[in-house]
Short mmCIF file of C-alpha atoms in Angstrom, two decimals:
data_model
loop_
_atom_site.label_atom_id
_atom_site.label_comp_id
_atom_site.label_asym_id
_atom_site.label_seq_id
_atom_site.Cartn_x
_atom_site.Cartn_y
_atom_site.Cartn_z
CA UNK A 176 -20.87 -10.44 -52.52
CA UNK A 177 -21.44 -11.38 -56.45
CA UNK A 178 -19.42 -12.95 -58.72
CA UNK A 179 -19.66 -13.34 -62.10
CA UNK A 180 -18.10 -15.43 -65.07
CA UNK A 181 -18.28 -14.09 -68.81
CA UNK A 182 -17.49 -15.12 -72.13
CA UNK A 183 -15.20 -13.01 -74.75
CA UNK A 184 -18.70 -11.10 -75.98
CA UNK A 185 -19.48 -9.96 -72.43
CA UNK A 186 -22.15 -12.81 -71.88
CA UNK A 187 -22.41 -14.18 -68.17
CA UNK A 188 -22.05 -17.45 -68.37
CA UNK A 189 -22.42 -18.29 -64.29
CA UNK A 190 -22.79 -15.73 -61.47
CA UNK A 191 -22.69 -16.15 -57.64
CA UNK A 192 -23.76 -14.30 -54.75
CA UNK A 193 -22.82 -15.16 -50.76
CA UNK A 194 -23.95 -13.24 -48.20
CA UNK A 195 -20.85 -12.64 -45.72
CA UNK A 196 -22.24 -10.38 -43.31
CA UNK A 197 -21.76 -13.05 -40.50
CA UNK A 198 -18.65 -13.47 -41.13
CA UNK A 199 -17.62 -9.78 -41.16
CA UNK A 200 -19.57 -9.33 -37.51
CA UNK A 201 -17.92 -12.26 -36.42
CA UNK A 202 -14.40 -10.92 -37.27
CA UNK A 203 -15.57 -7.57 -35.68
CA UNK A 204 -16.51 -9.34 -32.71
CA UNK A 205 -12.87 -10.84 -32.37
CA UNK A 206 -10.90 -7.47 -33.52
CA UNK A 207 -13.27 -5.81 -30.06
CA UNK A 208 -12.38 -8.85 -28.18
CA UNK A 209 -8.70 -8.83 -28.90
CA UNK A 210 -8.38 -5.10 -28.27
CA UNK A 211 -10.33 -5.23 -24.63
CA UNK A 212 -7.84 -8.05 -23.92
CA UNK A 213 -4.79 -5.98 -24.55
CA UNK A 214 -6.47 -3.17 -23.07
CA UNK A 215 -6.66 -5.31 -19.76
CA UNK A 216 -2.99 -6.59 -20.41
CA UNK A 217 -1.59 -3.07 -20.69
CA UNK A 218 -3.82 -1.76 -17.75
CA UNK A 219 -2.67 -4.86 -15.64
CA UNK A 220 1.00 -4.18 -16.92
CA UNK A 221 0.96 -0.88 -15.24
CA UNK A 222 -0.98 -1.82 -12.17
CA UNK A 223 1.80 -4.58 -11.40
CA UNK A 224 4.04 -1.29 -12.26
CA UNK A 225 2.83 1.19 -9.76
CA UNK A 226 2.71 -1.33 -6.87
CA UNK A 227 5.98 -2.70 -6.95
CA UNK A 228 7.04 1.30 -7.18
CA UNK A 229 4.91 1.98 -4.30
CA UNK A 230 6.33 -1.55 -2.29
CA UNK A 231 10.22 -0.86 -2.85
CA UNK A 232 9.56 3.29 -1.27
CA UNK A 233 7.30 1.36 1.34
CA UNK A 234 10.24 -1.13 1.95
CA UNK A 235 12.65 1.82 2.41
CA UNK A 236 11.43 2.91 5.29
CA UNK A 237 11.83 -0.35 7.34
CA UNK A 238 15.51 -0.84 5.81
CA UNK A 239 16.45 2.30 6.99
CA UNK A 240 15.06 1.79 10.54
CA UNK A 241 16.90 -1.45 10.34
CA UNK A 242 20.37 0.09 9.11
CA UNK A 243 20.09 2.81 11.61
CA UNK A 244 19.57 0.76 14.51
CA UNK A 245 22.35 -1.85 13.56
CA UNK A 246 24.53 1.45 13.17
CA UNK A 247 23.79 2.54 16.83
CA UNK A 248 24.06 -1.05 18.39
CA UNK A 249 27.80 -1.51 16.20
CA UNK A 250 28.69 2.54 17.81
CA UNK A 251 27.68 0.85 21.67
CA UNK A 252 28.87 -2.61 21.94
CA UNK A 253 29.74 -1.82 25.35
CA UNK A 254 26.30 -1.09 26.38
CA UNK A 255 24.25 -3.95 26.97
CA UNK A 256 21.32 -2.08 27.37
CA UNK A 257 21.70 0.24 24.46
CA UNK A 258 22.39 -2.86 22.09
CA UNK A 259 19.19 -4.71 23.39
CA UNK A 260 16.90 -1.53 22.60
CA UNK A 261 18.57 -1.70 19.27
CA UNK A 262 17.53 -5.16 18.78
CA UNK A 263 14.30 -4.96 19.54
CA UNK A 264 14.00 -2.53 17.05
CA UNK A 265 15.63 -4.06 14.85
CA UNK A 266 12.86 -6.87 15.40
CA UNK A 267 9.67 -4.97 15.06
CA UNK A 268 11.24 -3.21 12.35
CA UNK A 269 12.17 -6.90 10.25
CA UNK A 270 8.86 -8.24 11.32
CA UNK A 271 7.27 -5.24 9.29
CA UNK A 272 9.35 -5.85 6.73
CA UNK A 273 8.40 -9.31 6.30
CA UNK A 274 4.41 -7.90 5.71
CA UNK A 275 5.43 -5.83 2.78
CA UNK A 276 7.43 -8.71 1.09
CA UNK A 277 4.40 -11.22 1.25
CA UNK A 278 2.33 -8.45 0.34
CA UNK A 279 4.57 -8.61 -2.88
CA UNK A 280 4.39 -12.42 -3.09
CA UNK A 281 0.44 -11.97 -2.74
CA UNK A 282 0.30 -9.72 -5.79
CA UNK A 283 -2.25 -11.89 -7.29
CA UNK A 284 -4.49 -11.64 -4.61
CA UNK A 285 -4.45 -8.41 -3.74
CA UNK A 286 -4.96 -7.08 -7.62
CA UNK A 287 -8.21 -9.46 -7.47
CA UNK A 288 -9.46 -7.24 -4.49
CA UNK A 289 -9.05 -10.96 -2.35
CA UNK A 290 -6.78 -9.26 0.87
CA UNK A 291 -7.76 -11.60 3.98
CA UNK A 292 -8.57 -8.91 7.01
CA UNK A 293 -6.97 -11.62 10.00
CA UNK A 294 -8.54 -11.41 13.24
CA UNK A 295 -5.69 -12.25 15.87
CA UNK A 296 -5.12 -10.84 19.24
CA UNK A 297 -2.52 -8.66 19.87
CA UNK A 298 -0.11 -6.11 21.85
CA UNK A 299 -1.50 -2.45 21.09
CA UNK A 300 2.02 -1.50 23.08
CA UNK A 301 3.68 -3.24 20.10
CA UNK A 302 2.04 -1.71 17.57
CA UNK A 303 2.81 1.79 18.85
CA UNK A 304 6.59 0.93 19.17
CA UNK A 305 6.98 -0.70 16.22
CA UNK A 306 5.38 2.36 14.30
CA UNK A 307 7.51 4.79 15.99
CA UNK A 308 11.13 2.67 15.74
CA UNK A 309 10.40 3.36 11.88
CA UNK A 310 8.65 6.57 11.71
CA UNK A 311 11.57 7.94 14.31
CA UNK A 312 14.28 7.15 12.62
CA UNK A 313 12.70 7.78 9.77
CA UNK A 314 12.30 11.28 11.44
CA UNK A 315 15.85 12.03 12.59
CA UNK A 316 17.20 11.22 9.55
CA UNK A 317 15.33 13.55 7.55
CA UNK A 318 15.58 16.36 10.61
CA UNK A 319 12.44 16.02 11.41
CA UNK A 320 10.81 16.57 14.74
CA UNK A 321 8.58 13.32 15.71
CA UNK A 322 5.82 13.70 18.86
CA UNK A 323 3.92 10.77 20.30
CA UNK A 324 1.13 11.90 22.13
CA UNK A 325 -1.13 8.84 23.70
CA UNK A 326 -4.26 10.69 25.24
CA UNK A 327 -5.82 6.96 25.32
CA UNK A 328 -5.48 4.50 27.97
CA UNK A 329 -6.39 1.06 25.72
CA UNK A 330 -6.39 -2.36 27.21
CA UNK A 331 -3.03 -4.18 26.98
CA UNK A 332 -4.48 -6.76 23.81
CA UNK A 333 -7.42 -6.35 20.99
CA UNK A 334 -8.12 -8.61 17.90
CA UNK A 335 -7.66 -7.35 14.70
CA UNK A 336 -4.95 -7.66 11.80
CA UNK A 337 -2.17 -5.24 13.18
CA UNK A 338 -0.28 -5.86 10.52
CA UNK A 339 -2.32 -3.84 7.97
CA UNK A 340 -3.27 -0.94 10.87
CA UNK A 341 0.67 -0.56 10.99
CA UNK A 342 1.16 -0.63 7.58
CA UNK A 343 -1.86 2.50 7.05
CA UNK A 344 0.25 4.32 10.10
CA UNK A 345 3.28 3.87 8.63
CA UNK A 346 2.63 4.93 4.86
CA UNK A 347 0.64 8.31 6.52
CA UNK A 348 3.47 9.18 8.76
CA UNK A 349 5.69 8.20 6.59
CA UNK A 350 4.72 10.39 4.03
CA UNK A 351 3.93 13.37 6.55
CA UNK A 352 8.03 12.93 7.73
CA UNK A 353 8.87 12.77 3.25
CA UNK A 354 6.90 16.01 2.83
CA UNK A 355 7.70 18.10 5.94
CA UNK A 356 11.25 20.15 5.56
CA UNK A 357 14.11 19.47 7.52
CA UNK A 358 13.40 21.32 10.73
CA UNK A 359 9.55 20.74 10.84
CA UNK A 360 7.49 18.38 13.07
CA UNK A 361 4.95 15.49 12.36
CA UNK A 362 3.15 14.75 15.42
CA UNK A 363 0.54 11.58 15.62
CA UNK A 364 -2.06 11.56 18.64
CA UNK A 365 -4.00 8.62 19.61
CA UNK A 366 -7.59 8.51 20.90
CA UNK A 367 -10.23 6.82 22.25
CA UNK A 368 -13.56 7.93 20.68
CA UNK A 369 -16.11 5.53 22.07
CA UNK A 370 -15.21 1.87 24.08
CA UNK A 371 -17.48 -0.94 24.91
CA UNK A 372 -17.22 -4.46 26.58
CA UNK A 373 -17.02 -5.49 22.66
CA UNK A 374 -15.42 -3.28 20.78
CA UNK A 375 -13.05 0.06 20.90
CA UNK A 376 -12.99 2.61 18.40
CA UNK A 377 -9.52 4.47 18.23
CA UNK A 378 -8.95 7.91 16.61
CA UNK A 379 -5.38 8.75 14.85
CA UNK A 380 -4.70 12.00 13.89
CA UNK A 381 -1.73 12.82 12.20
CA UNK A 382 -0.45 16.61 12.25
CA UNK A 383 2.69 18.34 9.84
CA UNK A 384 4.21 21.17 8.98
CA UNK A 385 4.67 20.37 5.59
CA UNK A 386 2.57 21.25 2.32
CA UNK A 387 -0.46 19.84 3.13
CA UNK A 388 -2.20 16.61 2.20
CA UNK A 389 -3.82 17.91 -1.03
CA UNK A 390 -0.76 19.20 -2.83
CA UNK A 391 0.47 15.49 -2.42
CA UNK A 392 0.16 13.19 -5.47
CA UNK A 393 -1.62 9.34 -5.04
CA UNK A 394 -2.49 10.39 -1.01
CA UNK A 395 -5.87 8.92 0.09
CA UNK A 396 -8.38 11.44 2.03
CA UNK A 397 -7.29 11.38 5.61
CA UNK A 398 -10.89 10.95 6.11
CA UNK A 399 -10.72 7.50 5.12
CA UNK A 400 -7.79 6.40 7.11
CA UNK A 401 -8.68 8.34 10.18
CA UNK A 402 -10.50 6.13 12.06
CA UNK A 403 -9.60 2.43 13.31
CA UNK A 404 -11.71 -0.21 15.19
CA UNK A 405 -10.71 -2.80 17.07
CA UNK A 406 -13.08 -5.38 18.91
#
């Protein structure tokens, strides 16, 4: 930049020059800076967006597992038997529940990629039931047929995080009950591919009537949810 001072008869008196390319980078520097951190601010915005969406359909599934049950238990208060079944369902269905919300309260976490796998032993009996008391009322409410077919015999208890194996059941059949029409029929089959001293690898297969995994918007590949180990 040059500046210059003159006289009334057009005679420079003093004259400047700065060079201000420095500064100019620098400020470009800061304008790219401050527009990749709104970028990231917008982006994060409507990450936080689309997973509380997909939470509070996620958490409608358990609440109307729990609703339903409480509905049948309050129609048979006579039957002791009836009203413990309900309760129990009730539980699994709660205890489910109670995953998604912390799932919420973990939001940080899981948006950093940071999800702790547990490793804890548990009742492979309970994790069928508990995935069928939602998916089957789930089912009958929407008119949809539900079949359970075990072909596997598995050991009574495995290590692993159930909690997030449920939750990947859940969401598929969940979504295979949303998109099948009233009067169609999901069926889930589980397998045993291969089983060691060590380690068991199960195979779930879920089956609809409906339209079809690829005509369903923000589905992941069956492939990639198809198979589950447990050790």
């Amino acid at each position: 930049m040059t500046c210059a001072i003159v006289d009334e008869e057009n005679m420079i008196l003093c004259q400047t020059r700065s060079d201000v390319t420095d500064i100019f980078e620098a400020e470009q520097k800061r304008s790219e800076a401050l527009k990749k951190a709104l970028l990231a601010a917008e982006q994060a915005t409507r990450a936080k967006s689309e997973f509380l969406s997909r939470m509070s359909h996620k958490i409608r599934t358990p609440m109307n597992a729990i609703m339903g049950m409480t509905a049948i238990a309050l129609d048979n208060r006579s039957d002791c038997g009836q009203v413990s079944e309900c309760l129990e369902k009730i539980d699994m269905s709660s205890n489910y529940l109670l995953t998604l919300i912390n799932d919420i309260l973990e939001m940080s976490r899981i948006e950093s990629g940071k999800v702790v796998i547990s490793r804890r032993e548990f009742s492979f009996e309970y994790l069928m039931s508990s995935v069928a008391t939602i998916v089957e009322t789930l089912a009958a409410k929407s008119g949809v047929e539900y079949q359970f077919i075990e072909n596997a015999k598995p050991d009574a208890q495995y290590f692993g995080d159930m909690m997030r194996v449920q939750q990947v059941l859940v969401n598929i059949l969940s979504n295979a009950v949303k998109f099948t029409k009233s009067g169609g029929k999901v069926k889930f089959t589980v397998d045993i591919e291969s089983e060691t001293d060590d380690e068991t690898r199960f195979c779930f297969t879920v089956e609809d009537t409906g339209i079809g995994i690829l005509l369903r918007a923000n589905l992941p590949h069956p492939s990639l949810l198809r198979r589950a180990t447990f050790s």
